[in-house]
Amino acid sequence: MSLAQNRYSPLYFLASLGAGGLAVTFFMWLMFWVPHPDQPVPIFENNFAVLTTGSILQQAMVLGAMAGIAVFGFLNIKLLIWNLGRFSAFRAAASYSDFAASNAGSQVLALPLALAMTVNVGFLLGLTFVPGLWSIVEYLFPAAMAAFLMIGILAFRMIADFLKARFANGGFKCAANNSFAQVLPAFALSMIGVGLAAPAAMSNLQLTAGVSIILGTFFITAALLIAFVAAILGLRSIMENGLNVEAAPTLMVIIPLITVVSIAMMRISHGLHVHFDIHGGAGETFTFLTRMLSIEVLIALFSIMALASVGYLGRFINGTEASAGSYALVCPGVAMSVLGHFWINKGLVATGMIAKFGAAYWVLSALALGLQFGMIALVLILARKHFAKNSAAALAPAE
């Protein structure tokens, strides 16, 4: 029996999330390295054109990207299904009421977070592997928004249940809130928001784009509000009580949240430009992405220092102990890789600061690729530690 089967935590939904994020990193190859002049995203026909007429290197890149999307898309769905089954049993256990009443009760928001990612992954799989999908995409956008909206309703119900119990009975332990664990609900809402904002950037219909802008803006605003409050409360407790070692990776949750919010805002901005005559130039996009990436780098440096101060890697990555919260380390690297690609292509290249496919372009892109493959290695390490049948690591509780 695997370690994960011995003791389940809703944070294992982050394993599915991380796999989905890695599928997105491979889609970035197609997004920025495959020509797609007739639509805002690459589709099967664009990939097929490169496979039939491109150079050996171009063909290898497309095949590698498609393989990565397929492998990690499959893993995303497989881990989601596994988690849904385990979570159902977890909720039925007698101990669930104690879990729900604790600070850790907000971990259930990892469920809608993973669901939203899987809807995004499903769309990427369709774009990459289904011929002719773009011809019916205007019918798919309302269906996708409906799916994201249902997931959003589930997320808000979970947040409301968590808050109502504390408003009625108290019980939230501020001293035990010495991490950024309570930012997880904001991350879930932001993932839903970026999905809802997608039609704003891709639909040719003003009504579809307008509804997308409204819904995406609402969820992103809610995410930012919750993240701000949760981060302030968490930082205060950290400074007073020290950092919760098992929950230390949650310091980095802000990084993927910023990437998701940034992409959502770019999608909304594009929709406003195309459908509502509100224009923003390449320079504006460049400065916006530079600010967002700067915040991520600063948070990454702060988090690495914090993890080193409590010896997290030695205990939970390289050592014998295991914590489901370790999967929170995958998303930041994935997020910085994705935002890095956008900064390079929509910022530096779009403003003419560097030439596309020039020497500087590939040097900077290598950093994004390094993060991507680093996170693949981390996923393999965590899978061996948490899911291998002969794993003997001790699972630490996540608070």
XYZ file of C-alpha atoms in Angstrom:
399
model
C 0.000 0.000 0.000
C 1.346 3.403 -0.914
C 2.029 6.181 1.524
C -0.735 8.332 0.063
C -3.203 5.500 0.605
C -2.172 5.174 4.241
C -3.169 8.715 5.062
C -5.068 11.070 2.786
C -5.057 14.870 2.715
C -7.059 17.152 0.375
C -3.720 18.780 -0.466
C -3.078 15.786 -2.710
C -5.339 17.570 -5.195
C -2.239 19.720 -5.724
C -0.588 16.696 -7.360
C -3.261 16.805 -10.058
C -2.897 20.577 -10.254
C 0.870 20.355 -10.716
C 0.530 17.829 -13.525
C -1.961 20.117 -15.247
C 0.393 23.042 -14.844
C 3.191 21.071 -16.505
C 0.878 20.353 -19.445
C 0.434 24.121 -19.747
C 4.221 24.642 -19.801
C 4.456 22.373 -22.842
C 1.590 24.253 -24.490
C 3.727 27.400 -24.144
C 6.103 25.875 -26.703
C 3.271 25.727 -29.222
C 1.855 29.073 -28.162
C 5.010 31.024 -28.870
C 7.021 28.840 -31.280
C 4.337 27.643 -33.723
C 2.834 30.222 -36.138
C -0.928 30.629 -35.693
C -1.901 33.786 -37.603
C -5.604 33.004 -37.949
C -6.510 32.581 -34.273
C -5.050 33.700 -30.910
C -3.927 30.192 -29.899
C -2.277 27.321 -31.786
C -4.555 24.509 -32.902
C -4.074 21.028 -34.355
C -3.880 22.338 -37.907
C -1.023 24.723 -37.009
C 0.913 21.909 -35.350
C 0.301 19.581 -38.292
C 1.589 22.216 -40.710
C 4.902 22.367 -38.808
C 5.104 18.575 -38.657
C 4.725 18.321 -42.419
C 6.716 21.340 -43.641
C 8.974 22.430 -40.765
C 12.612 21.696 -40.119
C 13.791 18.695 -38.107
C 14.196 20.870 -35.009
C 10.731 22.396 -35.419
C 9.173 18.983 -35.873
C 10.982 17.666 -32.795
C 9.766 20.647 -30.773
C 6.138 20.112 -31.791
C 6.316 16.370 -31.122
C 7.930 17.027 -27.737
C 5.277 19.570 -26.810
C 2.437 17.299 -27.885
C 3.933 14.382 -25.970
C 4.321 16.533 -22.852
C 0.748 17.786 -23.086
C -0.550 14.248 -23.559
C 1.467 12.710 -20.708
C 0.834 15.390 -18.116
C -2.754 15.920 -19.280
C -3.381 12.219 -18.676
C -1.648 12.407 -15.297
C -3.724 15.454 -14.367
C -6.980 13.621 -15.063
C -5.809 10.371 -13.461
C -4.777 12.103 -10.240
C -7.998 14.105 -10.164
C -10.084 10.926 -10.380
C -7.949 9.258 -7.702
C -8.343 12.264 -5.426
C -12.096 12.477 -5.910
C -12.443 8.871 -4.799
C -10.156 9.300 -1.806
C -11.760 12.614 -0.831
C -15.210 11.017 -0.826
C -14.012 8.390 1.633
C -12.180 11.058 3.626
C -15.381 13.106 4.049
C -17.296 10.035 5.196
C -14.796 9.265 7.970
C -15.651 10.099 11.567
C -12.551 12.239 11.885
C -13.661 14.612 9.113
C -15.678 16.818 11.454
C -12.559 17.546 13.514
C -10.618 18.293 10.343
C -13.334 20.648 9.051
C -13.427 22.494 12.371
C -9.669 23.102 12.364
C -7.638 25.694 10.467
C -6.912 22.974 7.915
C -10.587 22.888 6.926
C -9.887 25.376 4.140
C -7.759 22.734 2.394
C -10.935 21.442 0.751
C -10.612 24.389 -1.649
C -7.892 22.357 -3.365
C -10.782 20.376 -4.903
C -12.335 23.194 -6.999
C -8.809 24.424 -7.744
C -7.939 21.070 -9.297
C -11.298 20.841 -11.080
C -10.750 24.241 -12.710
C -7.274 23.242 -13.843
C -8.629 20.053 -15.415
C -11.197 22.025 -17.418
C -8.319 24.175 -18.689
C -6.286 21.071 -19.505
C -9.235 19.575 -21.373
C -9.382 22.668 -23.552
C -5.629 22.453 -24.258
C -5.954 18.774 -25.179
C -8.760 19.633 -27.584
C -6.818 22.460 -29.216
C -3.725 20.285 -29.583
C -5.174 16.973 -30.756
C -8.668 17.486 -32.206
C -8.823 18.485 -35.896
C -11.454 21.097 -36.765
C -12.156 22.034 -33.143
C -11.828 25.755 -33.838
C -14.813 25.611 -36.213
C -17.137 24.925 -33.266
C -15.255 26.858 -30.598
C -17.967 29.530 -30.251
C -20.293 26.794 -29.030
C -17.683 25.496 -26.613
C -17.044 28.832 -24.920
C -20.494 29.081 -23.247
C -20.223 25.454 -22.151
C -16.780 26.061 -20.671
C -17.979 29.192 -18.853
C -20.907 27.222 -17.451
C -18.510 24.540 -16.173
C -16.230 27.114 -14.562
C -19.227 28.905 -13.046
C -20.454 25.675 -11.439
C -16.992 25.068 -10.015
C -16.999 28.669 -8.797
C -20.306 28.165 -7.008
C -18.851 25.058 -5.337
C -15.792 27.056 -4.256
C -17.872 29.870 -2.785
C -20.041 27.362 -0.920
C -16.938 25.770 0.590
C -15.578 29.169 1.596
C -18.949 30.130 3.075
C -19.143 26.883 5.080
C -15.656 27.481 6.473
C -16.409 31.096 7.430
C -19.905 30.489 8.817
C -18.598 27.900 11.245
C -15.975 30.361 12.528
C -18.417 33.255 12.707
C -20.868 31.149 14.700
C -18.508 29.218 16.962
C -15.051 30.734 16.605
C -12.300 28.169 16.877
C -9.882 29.613 14.332
C -6.418 29.392 15.896
C -4.464 32.475 14.918
C -1.292 31.111 16.498
C -1.532 28.059 14.205
C -2.082 30.277 11.152
C 1.680 30.776 10.816
C 1.800 30.076 7.068
C 0.014 31.193 3.899
C -2.267 28.145 3.923
C -5.372 30.345 4.007
C -4.392 31.841 0.619
C -5.444 28.548 -1.008
C -9.114 29.630 -1.407
C -7.916 32.727 -3.287
C -5.800 30.554 -5.584
C -8.858 28.416 -6.330
C -10.956 31.463 -7.241
C -8.180 32.853 -9.438
C -7.946 29.574 -11.384
C -11.680 29.717 -11.975
C -11.385 33.379 -12.948
C -8.681 32.791 -15.558
C -10.804 30.070 -17.131
C -13.833 32.337 -17.238
C -11.690 35.077 -18.835
C -10.486 32.867 -21.713
C -13.362 33.628 -24.117
C -12.653 37.349 -23.694
C -9.364 36.793 -25.529
C -10.569 34.210 -28.052
C -14.234 34.706 -28.907
C -15.344 36.656 -31.997
C -18.726 37.375 -30.403
C -19.037 40.548 -28.368
C -21.683 39.107 -26.049
C -19.584 36.039 -25.230
C -16.518 38.197 -24.647
C -18.510 40.655 -22.518
C -19.935 37.949 -20.269
C -16.437 36.459 -19.994
C -15.008 39.819 -18.922
C -17.701 40.297 -16.278
C -17.380 36.830 -14.754
C -13.600 36.734 -14.980
C -13.301 40.156 -13.341
C -15.615 39.128 -10.503
C -13.652 35.994 -9.596
C -10.260 37.645 -9.957
C -11.405 40.521 -7.709
C -12.654 38.045 -5.099
C -9.365 36.149 -5.288
C -7.267 39.272 -4.761
C -9.394 40.406 -1.823
C -9.145 37.057 -0.037
C -5.427 36.717 -0.806
C -4.683 40.142 0.640
C -6.501 39.438 3.913
C -5.155 35.885 4.262
C -1.555 36.904 3.562
C -1.645 39.706 6.132
C -3.093 37.414 8.802
C -0.615 34.670 7.961
C 2.415 36.959 7.970
C 1.434 38.393 11.338
C 1.248 34.916 12.856
C 4.537 33.880 11.254
C 6.326 36.876 12.749
C 4.847 36.148 16.180
C 4.971 32.348 16.298
C 7.542 31.333 13.718
C 6.875 29.524 10.459
C 4.900 26.278 10.468
C 7.477 23.914 8.993
C 5.035 21.486 7.340
C 3.099 24.349 5.748
C 6.180 26.335 4.698
C 5.633 25.721 0.934
C 2.398 27.725 1.135
C 4.539 30.881 1.207
C 4.945 30.303 -2.534
C 1.208 30.018 -3.295
C 1.233 33.730 -4.092
C 3.450 33.027 -7.136
C 1.005 30.870 -9.147
C -1.827 33.141 -8.035
C 0.007 36.116 -9.579
C 0.630 34.226 -12.830
C -3.018 33.205 -13.105
C -4.223 36.724 -12.313
C -1.769 38.198 -14.825
C -2.977 35.915 -17.617
C -6.609 36.665 -16.739
C -5.972 40.404 -16.866
C -4.220 40.070 -20.227
C -7.171 38.102 -21.568
C -9.597 40.724 -20.316
C -7.452 43.505 -21.765
C -7.424 41.781 -25.162
C -11.196 41.392 -25.089
C -11.627 45.066 -24.241
C -9.308 45.971 -27.124
C -11.081 43.820 -29.729
C -14.702 44.310 -28.721
C -14.953 47.514 -26.694
C -12.405 49.892 -28.281
C -10.210 50.127 -25.181
C -6.618 49.980 -26.347
C -3.371 49.161 -24.570
C -0.004 49.024 -26.306
C 2.913 46.630 -26.153
C 4.730 48.950 -23.751
C 1.858 48.788 -21.291
C 1.851 44.989 -21.449
C 5.633 44.930 -20.999
C 5.563 47.094 -17.863
C 2.635 45.141 -16.408
C 4.339 41.773 -16.922
C 7.629 43.139 -15.589
C 5.913 44.225 -12.370
C 4.205 40.861 -11.946
C 7.372 38.886 -12.644
C 9.315 41.121 -10.253
C 6.828 40.342 -7.482
C 7.181 36.623 -8.187
C 10.984 36.762 -8.067
C 10.909 38.649 -4.763
C 8.441 36.202 -3.230
C 10.510 33.276 -4.508
C 13.653 34.673 -2.865
C 11.766 35.306 0.387
C 10.267 31.795 0.331
C 13.579 30.066 -0.442
C 15.143 31.873 2.500
C 12.243 30.805 4.730
C 12.377 27.170 3.597
C 16.126 27.085 4.220
C 15.695 28.574 7.687
C 13.453 25.691 8.789
C 15.311 22.960 6.876
C 12.251 22.004 4.822
C 14.021 20.430 1.852
C 16.248 18.287 4.038
C 13.266 16.890 5.897
C 10.447 16.599 3.354
C 12.115 16.433 -0.071
C 15.507 14.816 0.479
C 14.762 13.289 3.880
C 12.527 10.495 5.128
C 9.529 12.607 6.144
C 6.658 13.318 3.781
C 3.982 15.994 3.705
C 1.182 16.391 1.166
C 1.899 20.117 1.269
C 5.166 19.459 -0.603
C 3.142 19.460 -3.813
C 2.661 23.188 -3.283
C 6.303 23.547 -4.395
C 5.483 22.434 -7.955
C 3.064 25.227 -8.839
C 5.434 28.190 -8.229
C 8.101 26.872 -10.602
C 5.487 26.087 -13.222
C 3.928 29.528 -12.788
C 7.221 31.384 -13.132
C 8.047 29.378 -16.257
C 4.704 30.258 -17.849
C 4.853 33.940 -16.918
C 8.445 34.022 -18.112
C 7.354 32.917 -21.570
C 4.703 35.646 -21.638
C 7.197 38.277 -20.460
C 9.697 37.294 -23.135
C 7.216 37.105 -26.004
C 4.470 39.601 -25.122
C 6.865 41.994 -23.413
C 10.431 41.979 -24.719
C 9.738 40.748 -28.263
C 6.535 42.742 -28.722
C 8.278 45.998 -27.782
C 11.273 45.251 -29.997
C 13.747 45.011 -27.115
C 14.966 41.628 -28.338
C 14.551 39.721 -31.601
C 12.386 36.626 -31.613
C 14.534 33.487 -31.846
C 17.716 35.541 -31.438
C 20.516 34.754 -28.997
C 19.044 36.815 -26.138
C 15.645 35.220 -26.762
C 16.990 31.702 -26.301
C 19.095 32.608 -23.278
C 16.010 33.950 -21.496
C 13.815 31.113 -22.749
C 16.351 28.653 -21.338
C 15.570 29.995 -17.866
C 11.872 29.257 -18.367
C 12.710 25.810 -19.709
C 15.017 25.181 -16.759
C 12.180 25.877 -14.345
C 9.878 23.622 -16.355
C 12.210 20.623 -16.335
C 13.141 21.299 -12.723
C 9.485 20.943 -11.786
C 9.200 17.732 -13.802
C 12.096 16.345 -11.742
C 10.382 17.486 -8.527
C 7.136 15.769 -9.538
C 9.048 12.515 -10.079
C 10.731 12.846 -6.677
C 7.427 13.523 -4.924
C 5.655 10.704 -6.762
C 8.314 8.261 -5.584
C 8.063 9.528 -2.025
C 4.270 9.733 -1.750
C 2.875 7.122 -4.109
C 5.495 4.395 -4.514
C 4.292 1.140 -2.986
C 7.556 0.587 -1.133
C 7.706 4.113 0.271
C 8.516 4.182 3.966
C 8.417 7.919 4.554
C 6.517 9.284 7.515
C 3.635 11.516 6.456
C 3.546 14.742 8.406
C 0.203 16.478 8.961
C -0.487 19.708 7.102
C -1.956 22.408 9.289
